[in-house]
Coordinates of C-alpha atoms in Angstrom, one line a residue:
X535 CA 10.0 21.1 -10.3
X536 CA 9.5 20.1 -6.4
X537 CA 8.6 16.5 -4.9
X538 CA 8.2 13.5 -7.4
X539 CA 8.0 10.2 -7.2
X540 CA 8.6 7.5 -9.5
X541 CA 7.9 4.1 -10.9
X542 CA 9.5 1.7 -13.6
X543 CA 7.6 -0.4 -16.4
X544 CA 10.4 -2.4 -17.7
X545 CA 11.5 -0.1 -20.7
X546 CA 11.8 3.5 -18.7
X547 CA 11.4 5.9 -15.3
X548 CA 8.6 7.4 -15.0
X549 CA 8.8 10.7 -13.0
X550 CA 5.8 12.1 -11.9
X551 CA 6.9 15.6 -9.9
X552 CA 5.0 18.5 -9.4
X553 CA 5.2 22.1 -11.3
X554 CA 4.3 25.5 -11.3
X555 CA 5.1 28.5 -13.7
X556 CA 8.1 29.6 -12.8
X557 CA 6.8 33.4 -12.8
X558 CA 4.9 32.6 -9.6
X559 CA 7.0 32.8 -6.1
X560 CA 8.6 30.0 -5.2
X561 CA 5.3 30.3 -2.1
X562 CA 2.5 30.4 -4.5
X563 CA 3.5 27.5 -6.3
X564 CA 2.3 25.5 -3.5
X565 CA -1.4 26.2 -4.8
X566 CA -0.7 26.2 -8.1
X567 CA 0.5 23.0 -8.5
X568 CA -0.2 20.1 -11.2
X569 CA 1.8 16.8 -11.9
X570 CA 4.4 16.7 -14.5
X571 CA 5.6 13.2 -16.5
X572 CA 9.0 12.6 -17.8
X573 CA 10.4 9.8 -18.6
X574 CA 14.2 8.3 -18.4
X575 CA 16.2 5.3 -19.3
X576 CA 18.7 6.2 -16.8
X577 CA 17.9 8.5 -14.2
X578 CA 19.8 11.2 -15.5
X579 CA 18.5 12.5 -19.0
X580 CA 14.6 13.1 -18.9
X581 CA 11.9 13.8 -21.3
X582 CA 9.1 16.0 -20.5
X583 CA 5.4 14.3 -21.1
X584 CA 2.3 16.3 -21.5
X585 CA 1.2 17.3 -17.8
X586 CA -0.3 14.3 -15.8
X587 CA -3.2 15.4 -13.4
X588 CA -4.4 19.2 -13.3
X589 CA -6.3 20.6 -10.1
X590 CA -10.1 19.7 -10.3
X591 CA -13.0 21.8 -11.7
X592 CA -14.3 24.9 -9.9
X593 CA -15.7 23.5 -6.4
X594 CA -14.3 20.4 -6.8
X595 CA -12.8 18.7 -3.9
X596 CA -9.4 18.7 -5.4
X597 CA -9.7 22.0 -7.3
X598 CA -7.0 24.9 -5.7
X599 CA -3.4 22.3 -6.7
X600 CA -2.5 18.6 -7.0
X601 CA 0.1 17.3 -4.5
X602 CA 2.1 14.4 -4.3
X603 CA 1.3 11.4 -4.8
X604 CA 2.6 7.7 -5.7
X605 CA 1.5 5.1 -8.8
X606 CA 1.7 1.3 -8.8
X607 CA 1.0 -1.8 -10.7
X608 CA -2.7 -2.7 -9.8
X609 CA -3.7 -6.2 -9.1
X610 CA -5.5 -5.1 -12.7
X611 CA -2.9 -4.5 -14.4
X612 CA -3.4 -0.7 -13.9
X613 CA -1.5 1.9 -13.1
X614 CA -2.8 3.5 -10.0
X615 CA -1.7 7.1 -8.8
X616 CA -2.9 7.8 -5.8
X617 CA -2.5 11.7 -4.9
X618 CA -3.5 15.2 -2.8
X619 CA -6.3 17.4 -3.9
X620 CA -6.2 20.3 -1.8
X621 CA -9.5 23.3 -1.8
X622 CA -9.9 25.8 0.6
X623 CA -13.4 25.9 2.6
X624 CA -14.0 27.6 5.2
X625 CA -10.5 29.9 5.5
X626 CA -8.3 26.5 5.7
X627 CA -6.7 24.6 3.0
X628 CA -7.7 20.9 3.4
X629 CA -6.4 17.7 2.1
X630 CA -8.0 15.0 1.1
X631 CA -6.9 11.6 -0.7
X632 CA -7.8 11.2 -4.5
X633 CA -7.0 8.1 -6.8
X634 CA -6.3 8.3 -10.4
X635 CA -6.2 5.3 -13.3
X636 CA -3.8 4.8 -16.5
X637 CA -3.7 2.2 -19.5
X638 CA -0.1 3.8 -20.3
X639 CA 0.8 6.3 -17.6
X640 CA 0.3 9.1 -19.8
X641 CA -3.4 9.6 -20.2
X642 CA -4.8 9.5 -16.4
X643 CA -8.6 9.4 -15.3
X644 CA -9.8 10.2 -11.4
X645 CA -11.4 7.7 -10.2
X646 CA -15.8 9.0 -9.6
X647 CA -15.6 7.6 -6.7
X648 CA -13.4 10.6 -4.9
X649 CA -12.3 11.7 -2.6
X650 CA -11.2 8.2 -1.5
X651 CA -10.0 9.0 1.5
X652 CA -10.2 12.0 4.4
X653 CA -8.5 12.6 7.9
X654 CA -10.0 10.7 10.6
X655 CA -11.0 12.4 13.6
X656 CA -10.8 9.8 16.0
X657 CA -6.6 9.9 15.7
X658 CA -5.2 12.7 13.3
X659 CA -6.0 16.5 13.3
X660 CA -8.6 17.9 11.6
X661 CA -8.3 21.2 9.8
X662 CA -9.1 24.4 12.1
X663 CA -7.9 21.9 14.9
X664 CA -4.8 24.2 15.8
X665 CA -2.8 26.7 13.8
X666 CA -0.8 24.3 11.9
X667 CA -1.5 23.2 7.9
X668 CA -3.5 20.2 7.7
X669 CA -2.2 17.3 7.4
X670 CA -3.8 13.9 5.3
X671 CA -0.9 14.5 2.2
X672 CA 2.0 12.6 0.6
X673 CA 0.3 9.0 0.4
X674 CA 2.4 6.2 -0.7
X675 CA 1.1 3.2 -2.3
X676 CA 2.0 -0.2 -0.7
X677 CA 1.1 -3.7 -2.9
X678 CA -0.2 -6.2 0.5
X679 CA -0.3 -9.2 -2.1
X680 CA -3.6 -11.2 -0.7
X681 CA -4.2 -8.8 2.0
X682 CA -4.4 -6.2 -0.2
X683 CA -3.1 -2.4 -0.2
X684 CA -1.5 -0.1 3.1
X685 CA -0.8 3.9 2.4
X686 CA 1.0 5.9 4.3
X687 CA 0.8 9.6 4.9
X688 CA 1.8 12.7 6.1
X689 CA 0.2 13.4 9.3
X690 CA -0.4 15.2 12.6
X691 CA -1.8 13.4 15.7
X692 CA -4.7 14.6 17.7
X693 CA -4.3 16.0 21.3
X694 CA 0.0 16.2 21.1
X695 CA 1.4 18.0 24.3
X696 CA 3.8 19.7 21.9
X697 CA 3.1 20.3 18.9
X698 CA 6.4 20.0 17.1
X699 CA 6.3 16.5 18.0
X700 CA 2.3 15.2 16.5
X701 CA 4.0 15.3 13.1
X702 CA 3.2 11.1 12.2
X703 CA 2.8 8.7 10.2
X704 CA -0.8 7.4 8.7
X705 CA -1.9 4.1 7.6
X706 CA -4.8 3.3 6.1
X707 CA -6.0 -0.1 4.6
X708 CA -8.0 -1.8 1.9
X709 CA -8.8 -4.6 0.4
X710 CA -9.4 -4.0 -3.5
X711 CA -7.0 -0.3 -3.9
X712 CA -10.3 1.3 -4.0
X713 CA -12.4 1.9 -0.9
X714 CA -9.5 2.9 1.8
X715 CA -10.0 2.4 5.5
X716 CA -7.9 5.2 8.0
X717 CA -6.3 3.0 10.9
X718 CA -4.0 4.5 14.1
X719 CA -0.7 5.8 13.3
X720 CA 2.4 4.1 13.1
X721 CA 3.1 3.1 16.3
X722 CA 7.0 4.6 16.9
X723 CA 6.7 7.7 15.0
X724 CA 4.9 10.7 16.5
X725 CA 7.3 13.1 18.7
X726 CA 10.5 13.4 17.5
X727 CA 9.1 16.1 14.8
X728 CA 6.1 18.7 13.7
X729 CA 6.0 16.9 10.2
X730 CA 7.2 14.2 8.6
X731 CA 6.5 14.3 4.5
X732 CA 6.6 12.2 1.5
X733 CA 7.0 8.7 3.5
X734 CA 8.1 5.6 1.5
X735 CA 8.4 2.3 2.6
X736 CA 11.8 -0.1 1.5
X737 CA 12.1 -3.7 2.4
X738 CA 15.3 -5.3 2.7
X739 CA 15.2 -9.0 4.2
X740 CA 14.0 -8.9 7.0
X741 CA 14.1 -4.5 8.0
X742 CA 11.9 -2.6 7.1
X743 CA 13.1 1.4 6.9
X744 CA 10.7 4.1 7.0
X745 CA 11.7 6.6 4.4
X746 CA 10.7 10.7 5.9
X747 CA 11.2 14.6 4.9
X748 CA 10.8 17.0 7.2
X749 CA 11.9 20.4 7.5
X750 CA 12.3 20.6 11.2
X751 CA 9.5 22.9 12.8
X752 CA 7.1 23.6 9.4
X753 CA 5.0 24.3 8.5
X754 CA 4.2 26.8 10.8
X755 CA 4.7 28.4 13.1
X756 CA 8.1 27.8 12.5
X757 CA 9.6 29.0 15.6
X758 CA 10.7 26.1 18.1
X759 CA 13.5 26.9 19.9
X760 CA 14.4 23.4 20.2
X761 CA 13.3 22.1 17.0
X762 CA 16.4 19.7 15.0
X763 CA 18.5 21.5 13.4
X764 CA 18.8 19.6 10.1
X765 CA 16.4 19.9 6.9
X766 CA 16.0 16.7 4.5
X767 CA 15.8 13.0 4.6
X768 CA 15.7 10.8 6.8
X769 CA 14.6 6.8 8.5
X770 CA 12.8 4.8 10.7
X771 CA 13.6 1.2 11.4
X772 CA 11.7 -1.8 12.1
X773 CA 10.6 -4.9 11.5
X774 CA 7.6 -4.4 9.5
X775 CA 5.4 -2.4 7.0
X776 CA 3.0 -1.2 10.4
X777 CA 6.2 -1.0 12.8
X778 CA 6.9 -0.7 15.9
X779 CA 9.6 1.6 14.7
X780 CA 10.9 2.1 18.2
X781 CA 14.5 3.4 17.8
X782 CA 14.6 7.4 17.4
X783 CA 14.9 8.0 13.1
X784 CA 18.8 9.3 11.7
X785 CA 19.1 11.5 8.6
X786 CA 20.5 10.0 5.6
X787 CA 20.5 13.3 3.5
X788 CA 20.3 16.3 5.2
X789 CA 22.1 19.3 6.1
X790 CA 20.6 22.9 7.9
X791 CA 19.9 24.5 4.2
X792 CA 17.8 21.9 3.2
X793 CA 19.3 22.3 -0.1
X794 CA 17.6 18.9 -1.2
X795 CA 14.7 17.6 -0.2
X796 CA 12.2 15.1 -1.0
X797 CA 14.1 12.6 -2.0
X798 CA 13.6 9.5 -3.1
X799 CA 15.6 5.7 -2.7
X800 CA 15.2 3.7 -6.1
X801 CA 17.5 0.2 -6.8
X802 CA 18.4 -0.6 -10.3
X803 CA 19.5 -3.4 -11.6
X804 CA 22.8 -2.9 -12.4
X805 CA 23.8 0.3 -9.6
X806 CA 22.3 -1.2 -6.2
X807 CA 19.9 1.8 -4.2
X808 CA 20.9 5.7 -4.8
X809 CA 18.3 8.4 -3.8
X810 CA 16.8 10.9 -6.1
X811 CA 15.9 14.7 -4.3
X812 CA 14.5 17.7 -5.7
X813 CA 17.1 20.9 -5.9
X814 CA 15.3 23.6 -3.6
X815 CA 18.5 25.9 -3.6
X816 CA 18.9 28.0 -0.6
X817 CA 16.9 30.5 1.6
X818 CA 17.4 32.7 -1.2
X819 CA 17.1 31.2 -4.2
X820 CA 14.3 28.5 -5.2
X821 CA 16.6 26.2 -7.7
X822 CA 13.2 23.4 -8.5
X823 CA 15.0 20.6 -10.2
X824 CA 15.8 16.8 -9.5
X825 CA 19.4 15.3 -8.6
X826 CA 21.2 12.7 -10.2
X827 CA 21.1 9.4 -8.8
X828 CA 23.3 9.8 -5.4
X829 CA 25.0 6.3 -4.3
X830 CA 23.4 4.8 -0.8
X831 CA 24.0 1.6 0.9
X832 CA 22.9 0.1 3.6
X833 CA 26.0 0.5 6.9
X834 CA 26.6 -2.9 8.3
X835 CA 27.0 -1.5 11.6
X836 CA 23.4 -0.1 11.6
X837 CA 21.6 -1.5 9.0
X838 CA 20.4 1.6 7.8
X839 CA 20.8 4.0 4.6
X840 CA 23.7 5.7 4.3
X841 CA 25.2 8.3 1.6
X842 CA 28.0 5.6 0.2
X843 CA 30.0 8.8 0.1
X844 CA 29.4 9.1 4.0
X845 CA 31.1 5.6 4.6
X846 CA 33.7 5.8 6.9
X847 CA 33.0 9.0 8.8
X848 CA 31.2 9.0 12.4
X849 CA 29.0 11.9 12.2
X850 CA 27.0 11.7 9.4
X851 CA 23.8 9.9 11.1

């Protein structure tokens, strides 16, 4: 397993995660991914449940693999999952967004209108625009109450002068959570990384924390001499969901090996904030698991998240 997303239903934490057979190589797993499901009461001891979502039928828009998504409780009372569907078309892997619905978090049905969102050529790279992997994935759903819904996505801006700084966070909006329209990218994000994956938005007081992950200059090619040496989970800080995110990003949990990736920050009623991340291993092996909760706090000097174990250290940001 690798990327995952979490939701709580008043009884359990539900973890939905990408999965593939261990008989596949670490690279092959990406093109055979389905969505697994497990539950826990303490975020440590997990009980697997049945596979939540598999790739579509041959010839469909998501027939190659299913990639990262998110789940929220829709205003209708049903659970709504947004997910990434992968298909190979004209020699390119194309990423699109679909929806699935559930009454119990165990049994999921695809939305008949899928795919509900594709990358908009006004602002974002399209398949074949560059030598880079198409970016239109990892949807993070946001309930805007009376203002409908928003979705954040991993994307790449169109026509960037530096391809290693083209990574951005795209935005889409919907009045009802079913019909979606792409919007311009979040301001202040592009220019730092080649990609920003698994976005997550957390509001604390008057601040919005845009959580992201990056593996420096990938994917493909991976030869930027100025690439940032850290791989892992970071954040931008801004006053509102739609930014601006004017200050440079900082890392929360990162190192040169990328041993933990795709971090998610959650808040429990008893233990406060914690980060969970997928355990990647090292350059020679793929571990494929999820960490136990790692306590994080908001630093009073910067209003940014930091690992509790790093508080008092000046070199961790």
